mmCIF file of C-alpha atoms in Angstrom:
data_model
loop_
_atom_site.group_PDB
_atom_site.id
_atom_site.type_symbol
_atom_site.label_atom_id
_atom_site.label_comp_id
_atom_site.label_asym_id
_atom_site.label_seq_id
_atom_site.Cartn_x
_atom_site.Cartn_y
_atom_site.Cartn_z
ATOM 1 C CA MET A 1 -0.043 -0.234 0.346
ATOM 2 C CA MET A 2 1.188 3.607 -0.526
ATOM 3 C CA MET A 3 1.943 5.748 2.676
ATOM 4 C CA THR A 4 1.803 9.361 3.012
ATOM 5 C CA THR A 5 2.002 11.518 6.120
ATOM 6 C CA VAL A 6 0.692 14.893 7.141
ATOM 7 C CA ALA A 7 1.283 16.992 9.919
ATOM 8 C CA ASP A 8 -1.753 19.927 10.506
ATOM 9 C CA ARG A 9 -3.081 22.050 12.655
ATOM 10 C CA GLN A 10 -5.800 24.667 11.818
ATOM 11 C CA VAL A 11 -4.092 25.000 8.342
ATOM 12 C CA PRO A 12 -4.855 22.882 5.414
ATOM 13 C CA ALA A 13 -3.547 19.762 5.432
ATOM 14 C CA GLU A 14 -0.361 19.093 3.213
ATOM 15 C CA TYR A 15 0.078 15.638 1.472
ATOM 16 C CA TYR A 16 3.294 14.089 1.086
ATOM 17 C CA ASP A 17 4.130 11.734 -1.743
ATOM 18 C CA ALA A 18 6.326 8.958 -1.142
ATOM 19 C CA GLY A 19 9.368 10.660 -3.002
ATOM 20 C CA ARG A 20 9.213 13.553 -0.565
ATOM 21 C CA LEU A 21 8.650 11.165 2.378
ATOM 22 C CA ARG A 22 11.951 9.340 1.703
ATOM 23 C CA ARG A 23 13.694 12.656 1.678
ATOM 24 C CA SER A 24 12.375 13.070 4.836
ATOM 25 C CA PHE A 25 13.950 10.005 6.090
ATOM 26 C CA VAL A 26 17.048 10.932 5.060
ATOM 27 C CA ASN A 27 16.493 14.261 6.921
ATOM 28 C CA SER A 28 16.089 12.774 10.089
ATOM 29 C CA THR A 29 18.689 10.297 9.698
ATOM 30 C CA ALA A 30 21.190 13.280 9.569
ATOM 31 C CA ARG A 31 19.298 14.419 12.606
ATOM 32 C CA LEU A 32 20.325 11.091 14.487
ATOM 33 C CA HIS A 33 23.804 11.609 13.104
ATOM 34 C CA HIS A 34 23.977 14.877 14.875
ATOM 35 C CA VAL A 35 22.822 13.552 18.036
ATOM 36 C CA HIS A 36 25.707 10.805 17.860
ATOM 37 C CA HIS A 37 28.575 13.329 16.835
ATOM 38 C CA ALA A 38 27.373 15.512 19.787
ATOM 39 C CA ARG A 39 27.502 12.569 22.152
ATOM 40 C CA GLU A 40 31.411 11.583 20.671
ATOM 41 C CA GLU A 41 32.428 15.138 21.689
ATOM 42 C CA LEU A 42 30.912 15.644 24.955
ATOM 43 C CA LEU A 43 32.542 11.660 25.605
ATOM 44 C CA ALA A 44 35.905 13.397 24.624
ATOM 45 C CA GLY A 45 35.345 16.414 27.048
ATOM 46 C CA ARG A 46 34.497 18.978 24.354
ATOM 47 C CA PRO A 47 31.947 21.373 24.132
ATOM 48 C CA VAL A 48 28.934 21.177 21.514
ATOM 49 C CA LEU A 49 26.723 24.032 20.306
ATOM 50 C CA LEU A 50 23.199 23.594 20.719
ATOM 51 C CA VAL A 51 21.006 25.621 18.935
ATOM 52 C CA ASP A 52 17.349 26.426 19.385
ATOM 53 C CA GLU A 53 14.897 28.376 17.264
ATOM 54 C CA THR A 54 12.206 30.009 19.259
ATOM 55 C CA ALA A 55 9.662 32.661 18.536
ATOM 56 C CA ASP A 56 12.048 35.380 19.765
ATOM 57 C CA GLY A 57 14.861 34.366 17.283
ATOM 58 C CA VAL A 58 17.638 31.952 17.483
ATOM 59 C CA ALA A 59 19.622 31.110 20.888
ATOM 60 C CA GLY A 60 23.203 29.467 20.911
ATOM 61 C CA HIS A 61 24.424 27.577 24.132
ATOM 62 C CA LEU A 62 27.817 25.919 24.328
ATOM 63 C CA VAL A 63 27.229 22.654 26.320
ATOM 64 C CA LEU A 64 29.855 20.342 28.210
ATOM 65 C CA ALA A 65 29.173 17.309 30.374
ATOM 66 C CA ALA A 66 29.631 18.217 34.056
ATOM 67 C CA GLU A 67 31.153 15.081 34.870
ATOM 68 C CA GLY A 68 33.844 15.537 32.638
ATOM 69 C CA ALA A 69 34.470 19.282 32.392
ATOM 70 C CA ARG A 70 37.915 20.345 31.851
ATOM 71 C CA THR A 71 39.277 23.681 32.867
ATOM 72 C CA GLY A 72 40.069 24.599 29.248
ATOM 73 C CA ALA A 73 36.831 23.932 28.040
ATOM 74 C CA VAL A 74 35.219 25.558 30.740
ATOM 75 C CA ALA A 75 37.335 28.610 30.219
ATOM 76 C CA PHE A 76 36.422 28.554 26.406
ATOM 77 C CA MET A 77 32.834 28.764 27.653
ATOM 78 C CA VAL A 78 33.223 31.794 29.952
ATOM 79 C CA ARG A 79 35.368 33.772 27.201
ATOM 80 C CA HIS A 80 32.481 33.207 24.733
ATOM 81 C CA SER A 81 29.600 33.710 26.643
ATOM 82 C CA ALA A 82 28.647 36.316 29.466
ATOM 83 C CA GLY A 83 30.290 34.073 32.006
ATOM 84 C CA TYR A 84 27.022 33.067 33.316
ATOM 85 C CA LEU A 85 27.519 29.349 33.650
ATOM 86 C CA CYS A 86 24.468 26.984 34.333
ATOM 87 C CA VAL A 87 24.174 23.675 35.208
ATOM 88 C CA ALA A 88 21.058 21.740 33.805
ATOM 89 C CA MET A 89 19.799 18.900 36.010
ATOM 90 C CA GLU A 90 16.752 16.940 36.940
ATOM 91 C CA SER A 91 14.360 18.603 39.419
ATOM 92 C CA THR A 92 14.448 15.639 41.774
ATOM 93 C CA ARG A 93 18.190 15.890 41.973
ATOM 94 C CA CYS A 94 17.885 19.934 42.638
ATOM 95 C CA ASP A 95 15.474 18.796 45.597
ATOM 96 C CA GLN A 96 18.271 15.946 47.259
ATOM 97 C CA LEU A 97 20.482 18.625 47.062
ATOM 98 C CA ALA A 98 18.942 21.334 48.983
ATOM 99 C CA LEU A 99 18.692 23.613 45.931
ATOM 100 C CA PRO A 100 15.678 25.967 46.522
ATOM 101 C CA PRO A 101 14.228 27.690 43.746
ATOM 102 C CA VAL A 102 15.234 31.569 43.206
ATOM 103 C CA TRP A 103 12.476 33.727 43.935
ATOM 104 C CA ASN A 104 10.812 34.707 40.526
ATOM 105 C CA ALA A 105 13.738 34.121 38.821
ATOM 106 C CA GLY A 106 13.307 33.243 34.840
ATOM 107 C CA GLU A 107 9.586 33.550 35.324
ATOM 108 C CA ALA A 108 9.264 35.273 31.792
ATOM 109 C CA ALA A 109 11.616 32.740 30.486
ATOM 110 C CA GLY A 110 9.941 29.884 32.240
ATOM 111 C CA LEU A 111 13.350 28.735 33.696
ATOM 112 C CA ASP A 112 13.586 26.988 36.884
ATOM 113 C CA HIS A 113 16.726 28.608 38.477
ATOM 114 C CA ARG A 114 17.917 27.463 41.792
ATOM 115 C CA VAL A 115 20.061 29.185 44.377
ATOM 116 C CA ALA A 116 23.864 29.260 42.989
ATOM 117 C CA VAL A 117 26.485 27.209 44.603
ATOM 118 C CA ASP A 118 30.124 26.319 44.728
ATOM 119 C CA ALA A 119 31.896 23.151 45.819
ATOM 120 C CA ALA A 120 32.712 22.991 49.542
ATOM 121 C CA VAL A 121 36.061 21.826 49.140
ATOM 122 C CA GLY A 122 38.830 22.002 46.326
ATOM 123 C CA VAL A 123 38.204 25.795 45.365
ATOM 124 C CA GLY A 124 39.533 29.104 45.874
ATOM 125 C CA THR A 125 36.948 31.910 45.705
ATOM 126 C CA GLY A 126 34.947 29.998 43.161
ATOM 127 C CA ILE A 127 34.811 32.087 40.002
ATOM 128 C CA SER A 128 37.877 30.750 38.085
ATOM 129 C CA ALA A 129 37.418 28.279 35.215
ATOM 130 C CA ALA A 130 39.022 25.681 37.394
ATOM 131 C CA ASP A 131 36.845 26.252 40.588
ATOM 132 C CA ARG A 132 33.547 26.282 38.352
ATOM 133 C CA ALA A 133 34.762 22.899 36.548
ATOM 134 C CA ARG A 134 35.123 21.514 39.873
ATOM 135 C CA THR A 135 31.736 22.538 41.005
ATOM 136 C CA ALA A 136 30.168 21.105 37.681
ATOM 137 C CA HIS A 137 32.077 17.805 38.924
ATOM 138 C CA VAL A 138 30.309 17.760 42.230
ATOM 139 C CA LEU A 139 27.135 18.709 41.038
ATOM 140 C CA ALA A 140 27.282 15.682 38.563
ATOM 141 C CA ASP A 141 28.471 13.054 41.342
ATOM 142 C CA ARG A 142 25.889 10.724 42.514
ATOM 143 C CA ALA A 143 27.587 10.359 45.625
ATOM 144 C CA THR A 144 27.565 14.298 46.160
ATOM 145 C CA VAL A 145 25.040 15.670 49.332
ATOM 146 C CA ALA A 146 23.330 19.164 50.367
ATOM 147 C CA ALA A 147 26.547 19.534 52.539
ATOM 148 C CA ASP A 148 29.172 19.086 49.713
ATOM 149 C CA LEU A 149 27.909 22.635 48.131
ATOM 150 C CA THR A 150 28.089 26.217 49.650
ATOM 151 C CA ARG A 151 25.530 28.714 48.957
ATOM 152 C CA PRO A 152 25.397 31.142 47.326
ATOM 153 C CA GLY A 153 27.916 30.617 44.613
ATOM 154 C CA HIS A 154 29.236 30.924 41.012
ATOM 155 C CA VAL A 155 27.443 28.199 39.097
ATOM 156 C CA ILE A 156 23.706 28.139 38.904
ATOM 157 C CA PRO A 157 21.725 25.185 38.709
ATOM 158 C CA VAL A 158 18.890 24.996 36.385
ATOM 159 C CA ALA A 159 16.126 22.541 37.042
ATOM 160 C CA ALA A 160 14.718 20.684 33.718
ATOM 161 C CA GLY A 161 11.136 20.243 33.405
ATOM 162 C CA ASP A 162 9.673 16.847 34.347
ATOM 163 C CA ALA A 163 8.402 16.639 30.666
ATOM 164 C CA GLY A 164 11.849 16.718 29.278
ATOM 165 C CA VAL A 165 11.959 17.991 25.793
ATOM 166 C CA PHE A 166 8.577 17.174 24.954
ATOM 167 C CA GLY A 167 7.087 19.425 27.762
ATOM 168 C CA GLU A 168 5.562 23.133 26.904
ATOM 169 C CA GLY A 169 8.073 25.545 26.840
ATOM 170 C CA ALA A 170 10.930 22.979 26.796
ATOM 171 C CA GLY A 171 14.668 24.655 25.926
ATOM 172 C CA ALA A 172 17.937 24.647 26.836
ATOM 173 C CA PRO A 173 17.823 22.893 30.456
ATOM 174 C CA GLU A 174 15.683 19.912 29.091
ATOM 175 C CA ALA A 175 17.677 19.484 25.560
ATOM 176 C CA VAL A 176 21.126 19.525 28.069
ATOM 177 C CA VAL A 177 19.741 16.881 30.508
ATOM 178 C CA GLU A 178 18.841 14.898 27.334
ATOM 179 C CA LEU A 179 22.099 15.473 25.357
ATOM 180 C CA ILE A 180 23.949 14.451 28.432
ATOM 181 C CA ARG A 181 21.805 11.341 29.175
ATOM 182 C CA ALA A 182 22.738 9.933 25.563
ATOM 183 C CA THR A 183 26.685 10.012 26.820
ATOM 184 C CA GLY A 184 25.625 7.478 29.708
ATOM 185 C CA HIS A 185 26.983 9.859 32.438
ATOM 186 C CA ASN A 186 24.519 11.276 35.047
ATOM 187 C CA PRO A 187 22.443 13.487 33.428
ATOM 188 C CA VAL A 188 23.881 16.925 34.347
ATOM 189 C CA GLY A 189 25.156 19.319 32.034
ATOM 190 C CA LEU A 190 27.167 22.657 32.409
ATOM 191 C CA TYR A 191 25.593 25.057 29.578
ATOM 192 C CA SER A 192 26.021 29.034 28.778
ATOM 193 C CA ALA A 193 24.656 31.334 26.386
ATOM 194 C CA VAL A 194 26.744 32.484 23.415
ATOM 195 C CA VAL A 195 27.290 35.993 22.953
ATOM 196 C CA GLY A 196 28.136 37.908 19.743
ATOM 197 C CA MET A 197 31.326 37.804 17.867
ATOM 198 C CA SER A 198 30.950 41.076 16.260
ATOM 199 C CA ASP A 199 29.071 42.579 19.132
ATOM 200 C CA PRO A 200 29.777 41.224 22.427
ATOM 201 C CA THR A 201 26.603 42.791 24.057
ATOM 202 C CA GLY A 202 24.343 41.378 21.604
ATOM 203 C CA ILE A 203 23.038 37.851 20.889
ATOM 204 C CA PRO A 204 24.222 36.337 17.595
ATOM 205 C CA ASP A 205 21.903 35.144 14.783
ATOM 206 C CA ALA A 206 21.790 32.150 13.085
ATOM 207 C CA GLN A 207 24.600 33.163 10.529
ATOM 208 C CA GLU A 208 26.866 34.309 13.230
ATOM 209 C CA LEU A 209 26.335 30.973 15.141
ATOM 210 C CA ALA A 210 27.045 28.847 12.320
ATOM 211 C CA ARG A 211 30.446 31.127 11.603
ATOM 212 C CA PHE A 212 31.437 30.565 15.332
ATOM 213 C CA ALA A 213 30.845 26.930 14.922
ATOM 214 C CA THR A 214 32.981 26.576 11.940
ATOM 215 C CA GLU A 215 35.387 28.728 13.320
ATOM 216 C CA HIS A 216 36.091 26.923 16.603
ATOM 217 C CA SER A 217 35.287 23.261 14.696
ATOM 218 C CA LEU A 218 32.101 22.688 17.162
ATOM 219 C CA VAL A 219 29.595 20.089 16.767
ATOM 220 C CA VAL A 220 26.043 21.646 16.278
ATOM 221 C CA VAL A 221 23.102 20.101 17.463
ATOM 222 C CA THR A 222 19.474 21.300 17.810
ATOM 223 C CA LEU A 223 16.538 20.815 20.063
ATOM 224 C CA ASN A 224 14.672 19.526 17.525
ATOM 225 C CA ASP A 225 17.468 16.762 16.789
ATOM 226 C CA ILE A 226 17.329 15.728 20.593
ATOM 227 C CA ARG A 227 13.398 15.503 20.362
ATOM 228 C CA MET A 228 13.870 13.096 17.263
ATOM 229 C CA ALA A 229 16.687 10.953 19.130
ATOM 230 C CA VAL A 230 14.482 10.859 22.243
ATOM 231 C CA ALA A 231 11.370 9.713 20.142
ATOM 232 C CA HIS A 232 13.370 7.224 18.294
ATOM 233 C CA ARG A 233 14.750 5.669 21.647
ATOM 234 C CA ALA A 234 10.911 5.444 22.926
ATOM 235 C CA GLY A 235 9.738 3.889 19.991
ATOM 236 C CA ASP A 236 9.642 0.077 21.252
ATOM 237 C CA GLY A 237 7.906 1.564 24.284
ATOM 238 C CA VAL A 238 4.524 1.662 22.455
ATOM 239 C CA GLU A 239 1.759 -0.519 23.268
ATOM 240 C CA ARG A 240 -1.756 -0.694 22.272
ATOM 241 C CA SER A 241 -4.731 -0.215 24.939
ATOM 242 C CA ASN A 242 -8.415 -1.365 24.442
ATOM 243 C CA VAL A 243 -10.354 0.228 21.472
ATOM 244 C CA VAL A 244 -12.009 3.518 22.988
ATOM 245 C CA VAL A 245 -15.250 3.377 20.640
ATOM 246 C CA GLU A 246 -16.252 1.953 17.291
ATOM 247 C CA PHE A 247 -17.848 4.241 14.850
ATOM 248 C CA GLY A 248 -19.453 1.589 12.537
ATOM 249 C CA SER A 249 -16.559 0.434 10.168
ATOM 250 C CA HIS A 250 -13.745 2.400 12.034
ATOM 251 C CA ARG A 251 -12.545 2.053 15.543
ATOM 252 C CA LEU A 252 -10.638 5.042 17.812
ATOM 253 C CA LEU A 253 -7.459 3.296 19.662
ATOM 254 C CA GLU A 254 -5.787 4.930 22.351
ATOM 255 C CA VAL A 255 -2.068 4.027 22.396
ATOM 256 C CA THR A 256 0.284 4.552 25.618
ATOM 257 C CA GLY A 257 3.918 4.553 25.784
ATOM 258 C CA GLY A 258 6.455 5.935 23.390
ATOM 259 C CA PRO A 259 8.031 9.180 23.394
ATOM 260 C CA LEU A 260 4.985 11.740 24.832
ATOM 261 C CA SER A 261 3.773 11.378 28.547
ATOM 262 C CA THR A 262 0.235 11.586 27.277
ATOM 263 C CA PRO A 263 -1.690 8.839 25.262
ATOM 264 C CA PHE A 264 -2.494 9.277 21.639
ATOM 265 C CA HIS A 265 -5.397 8.256 19.669
ATOM 266 C CA VAL A 266 -5.860 6.806 16.406
ATOM 267 C CA LEU A 267 -8.866 6.911 14.225
ATOM 268 C CA THR A 268 -8.631 3.787 11.438
ATOM 269 C CA GLU A 269 -10.710 1.458 9.624
ATOM 270 C CA SER A 270 -11.704 -1.504 11.794
ATOM 271 C CA GLU A 271 -10.937 -3.828 8.686
ATOM 272 C CA PRO A 272 -8.617 -2.079 6.182
ATOM 273 C CA GLY A 273 -8.261 -3.143 2.659
ATOM 274 C CA PRO A 274 -5.124 -5.043 1.770
ATOM 275 C CA ASN A 275 -4.212 -3.212 -1.350
ATOM 276 C CA ALA A 276 -5.922 0.353 -0.137
ATOM 277 C CA GLU A 277 -3.792 3.440 -0.539
ATOM 278 C CA VAL A 278 -3.702 4.743 3.073
ATOM 279 C CA LEU A 279 -2.761 8.474 3.869
ATOM 280 C CA VAL A 280 -1.907 9.267 7.266
ATOM 281 C CA SER A 281 -2.459 12.453 8.758
ATOM 282 C CA VAL A 282 -1.076 13.713 12.094
ATOM 283 C CA ARG A 283 -3.415 16.236 13.883
ATOM 284 C CA THR A 284 -2.999 18.160 17.434
ATOM 285 C CA THR A 285 -5.454 18.497 19.849
ATOM 286 C CA ALA A 286 -5.875 19.898 23.182
ATOM 287 C CA GLY A 287 -8.301 17.724 25.589
ATOM 288 C CA PRO A 288 -10.672 15.176 25.400
ATOM 289 C CA SER A 289 -13.395 17.572 24.127
ATOM 290 C CA ALA A 290 -11.018 18.648 21.129
ATOM 291 C CA LEU A 291 -10.323 15.121 20.397
ATOM 292 C CA MET A 292 -13.906 13.706 20.018
ATOM 293 C CA ALA A 293 -14.855 16.971 18.037
ATOM 294 C CA HIS A 294 -11.884 16.324 15.608
ATOM 295 C CA VAL A 295 -12.943 12.410 15.504
ATOM 296 C CA ALA A 296 -16.679 13.793 14.602
ATOM 297 C CA ALA A 297 -15.191 15.525 11.934
ATOM 298 C CA ASP A 298 -12.774 13.491 10.447
ATOM 299 C CA ILE A 299 -15.014 10.224 10.441
ATOM 300 C CA THR A 300 -16.783 11.114 7.440
ATOM 301 C CA GLU A 301 -13.586 11.724 5.460
ATOM 302 C CA THR A 302 -11.710 8.461 6.354
ATOM 303 C CA ALA A 303 -14.149 6.151 4.284
ATOM 304 C CA PRO A 304 -13.708 8.009 0.718
ATOM 305 C CA GLU A 305 -10.276 8.841 1.071
ATOM 306 C CA GLY A 306 -8.777 5.850 3.129
ATOM 307 C CA LEU A 307 -7.427 8.159 5.835
ATOM 308 C CA ILE A 308 -6.196 7.175 9.091
ATOM 309 C CA PHE A 309 -5.952 10.030 11.650
ATOM 310 C CA ILE A 310 -3.407 10.579 14.671
ATOM 311 C CA TYR A 311 -4.402 12.753 17.387
ATOM 312 C CA LEU A 312 -1.664 14.115 19.678
ATOM 313 C CA ASP A 313 -2.150 16.302 22.438
ATOM 314 C CA ALA A 314 1.151 18.160 21.752
ATOM 315 C CA SER A 315 2.122 21.243 20.072
ATOM 316 C CA PRO A 316 2.391 21.528 16.215
ATOM 317 C CA GLU A 317 6.602 21.667 16.543
ATOM 318 C CA ILE A 318 6.613 18.539 18.931
ATOM 319 C CA ALA A 319 4.140 16.963 16.716
ATOM 320 C CA ARG A 320 6.342 17.092 13.824
ATOM 321 C CA ALA A 321 9.382 15.708 15.822
ATOM 322 C CA VAL A 322 7.511 12.627 17.116
ATOM 323 C CA ALA A 323 5.414 11.912 13.716
ATOM 324 C CA PRO A 324 7.730 9.217 12.302
ATOM 325 C CA THR A 325 7.730 7.137 15.472
ATOM 326 C CA ILE A 326 3.897 7.690 16.009
ATOM 327 C CA VAL A 327 3.111 6.816 12.380
ATOM 328 C CA VAL A 328 4.853 3.751 12.311
ATOM 329 C CA SER A 329 3.352 2.719 15.751
ATOM 330 C CA ALA A 330 -0.170 3.561 14.400
ATOM 331 C CA LEU A 331 -0.034 1.572 11.344
ATOM 332 C CA ASP A 332 1.104 -1.216 13.637
ATOM 333 C CA MET A 333 -1.992 -1.114 15.942
ATOM 334 C CA SER A 334 -4.033 -0.905 12.525
ATOM 335 C CA GLY A 335 -2.435 -4.119 11.430
ATOM 336 C CA LEU A 336 -1.111 -2.190 8.117
ATOM 337 C CA THR A 337 2.273 -2.457 6.454
ATOM 338 C CA ALA A 338 3.934 0.898 5.564
ATOM 339 C CA ALA A 339 4.957 0.605 1.890
ATOM 340 C CA SER A 340 5.860 3.944 0.087
ATOM 341 C CA ASN A 341 6.057 4.224 -3.697
ATOM 342 C CA SER A 342 7.209 6.709 -6.004
ATOM 343 C CA ASP A 343 5.979 7.794 -9.419
ATOM 344 C CA ALA A 344 8.384 8.968 -12.081
ATOM 345 C CA GLY A 345 6.944 11.938 -13.887
ATOM 346 C CA GLY A 346 3.536 11.269 -12.784
ATOM 347 C CA GLY A 347 3.684 7.618 -13.982
ATOM 348 C CA GLY A 348 4.253 4.212 -12.677
ATOM 349 C CA ARG A 349 5.808 2.783 -9.432
ATOM 350 C CA VAL A 350 9.512 2.793 -9.418
ATOM 351 C CA GLY A 351 10.580 2.128 -5.790
ATOM 352 C CA ARG A 352 9.210 0.784 -2.648
ATOM 353 C CA THR A 353 10.431 0.573 1.035
ATOM 354 C CA ARG A 354 9.287 -1.387 3.803
ATOM 355 C CA ARG A 355 9.314 -1.800 7.331
ATOM 356 C CA ARG A 356 8.502 -4.652 10.141
ATOM 357 C CA SER A 357 4.960 -4.766 10.812
ATOM 358 C CA LYS A 358 3.746 -6.853 13.638
ATOM 359 C CA ALA A 359 0.941 -8.131 11.434
ATOM 360 C CA THR A 360 2.661 -9.336 8.332
ATOM 361 C CA GLY A 361 6.432 -9.586 9.554
ATOM 362 C CA GLU A 362 7.656 -7.538 6.479
ATOM 363 C CA THR A 363 10.982 -6.044 7.095
ATOM 364 C CA ALA A 364 13.127 -2.328 7.185
ATOM 365 C CA ASP A 365 12.406 0.394 9.538
ATOM 366 C CA HIS A 366 11.073 3.844 9.504
ATOM 367 C CA ARG A 367 11.799 4.623 12.919
ATOM 368 C CA THR A 368 14.481 7.172 11.724
ATOM 369 C CA ALA A 369 12.111 9.264 9.598
ATOM 370 C CA GLU A 370 10.990 12.351 10.036
ATOM 371 C CA PRO A 371 8.104 14.178 8.074
ATOM 372 C CA ALA A 372 8.818 16.705 5.524
ATOM 373 C CA ARG A 373 8.419 20.055 6.589
ATOM 374 C CA CYS A 374 5.682 22.298 5.500
#
């Protein structure tokens, strides 16, 4: 059968042919490579450049694994930032170390800053690169207790949101924690915002960040790269629950597990035809009422067009990042085999890719896929 993915929310659906879908597979594989290369650099004790595109522009952060932070690398971070060095860590670990939130700090940015600290032993004033590397090591040590830190200090812990990179407002702290987790180290990472090269009082744009990375041979990784990698790792955790409701020849499934903390839902034909062309539409909803409203509207479209609808309780940006894993899981839940066919010049079939289906046993893997961008 032919499969196409769609990602839409409150905009006309844009459908992707198999050729465009395969190009997105290549793109997503490159994203996973970015994370792999960043992991290797971090394991070697070298910084990487984390880039995040937000509504306010582009933000670039230098990142180091706190566990292996070296004085020279920390000095590099200080030199190319405002000197405001943060350590991203899980909120539960902050609580274990008795690091209370700083009152109202970061409220506008949605960041959970905790009280600044220094290592209690092995530092001088606490402000030098060597001292801050030492403090980072202490924060990353699983054996550290609250008494091993003095307060206030010169390194600022920031608690990552419990929902991780898929949470609302996720940014640098959540990305740093997941990136360090990928190294196998305790998920504690030192990071700092890069300042402009031409104007050290300003924030660099995307082009300046690219020049900065090239000049210093830095591996670049983005927040969406990390989201893709986390979704890829979480793909095997997807499992099917009971059918929520039957609509004549269609059924609504609730699927738990996978990259998101909330279930997602799949509207599909109860018994899809073996040779039917199937289009997959990934939609975002907000709560049960919105879900049922979408289902009621979409149920009339599935019969004539052979559509499978996937409903995610997530932002459009996150939906695009997790769509490859979710689409594969949804097809498994529906007992379908994913195959994409390509037309040459609008003509006949010239190629086919397949993945393993729990229902049919056909092989290959689409979990390294990303939906083509709108």
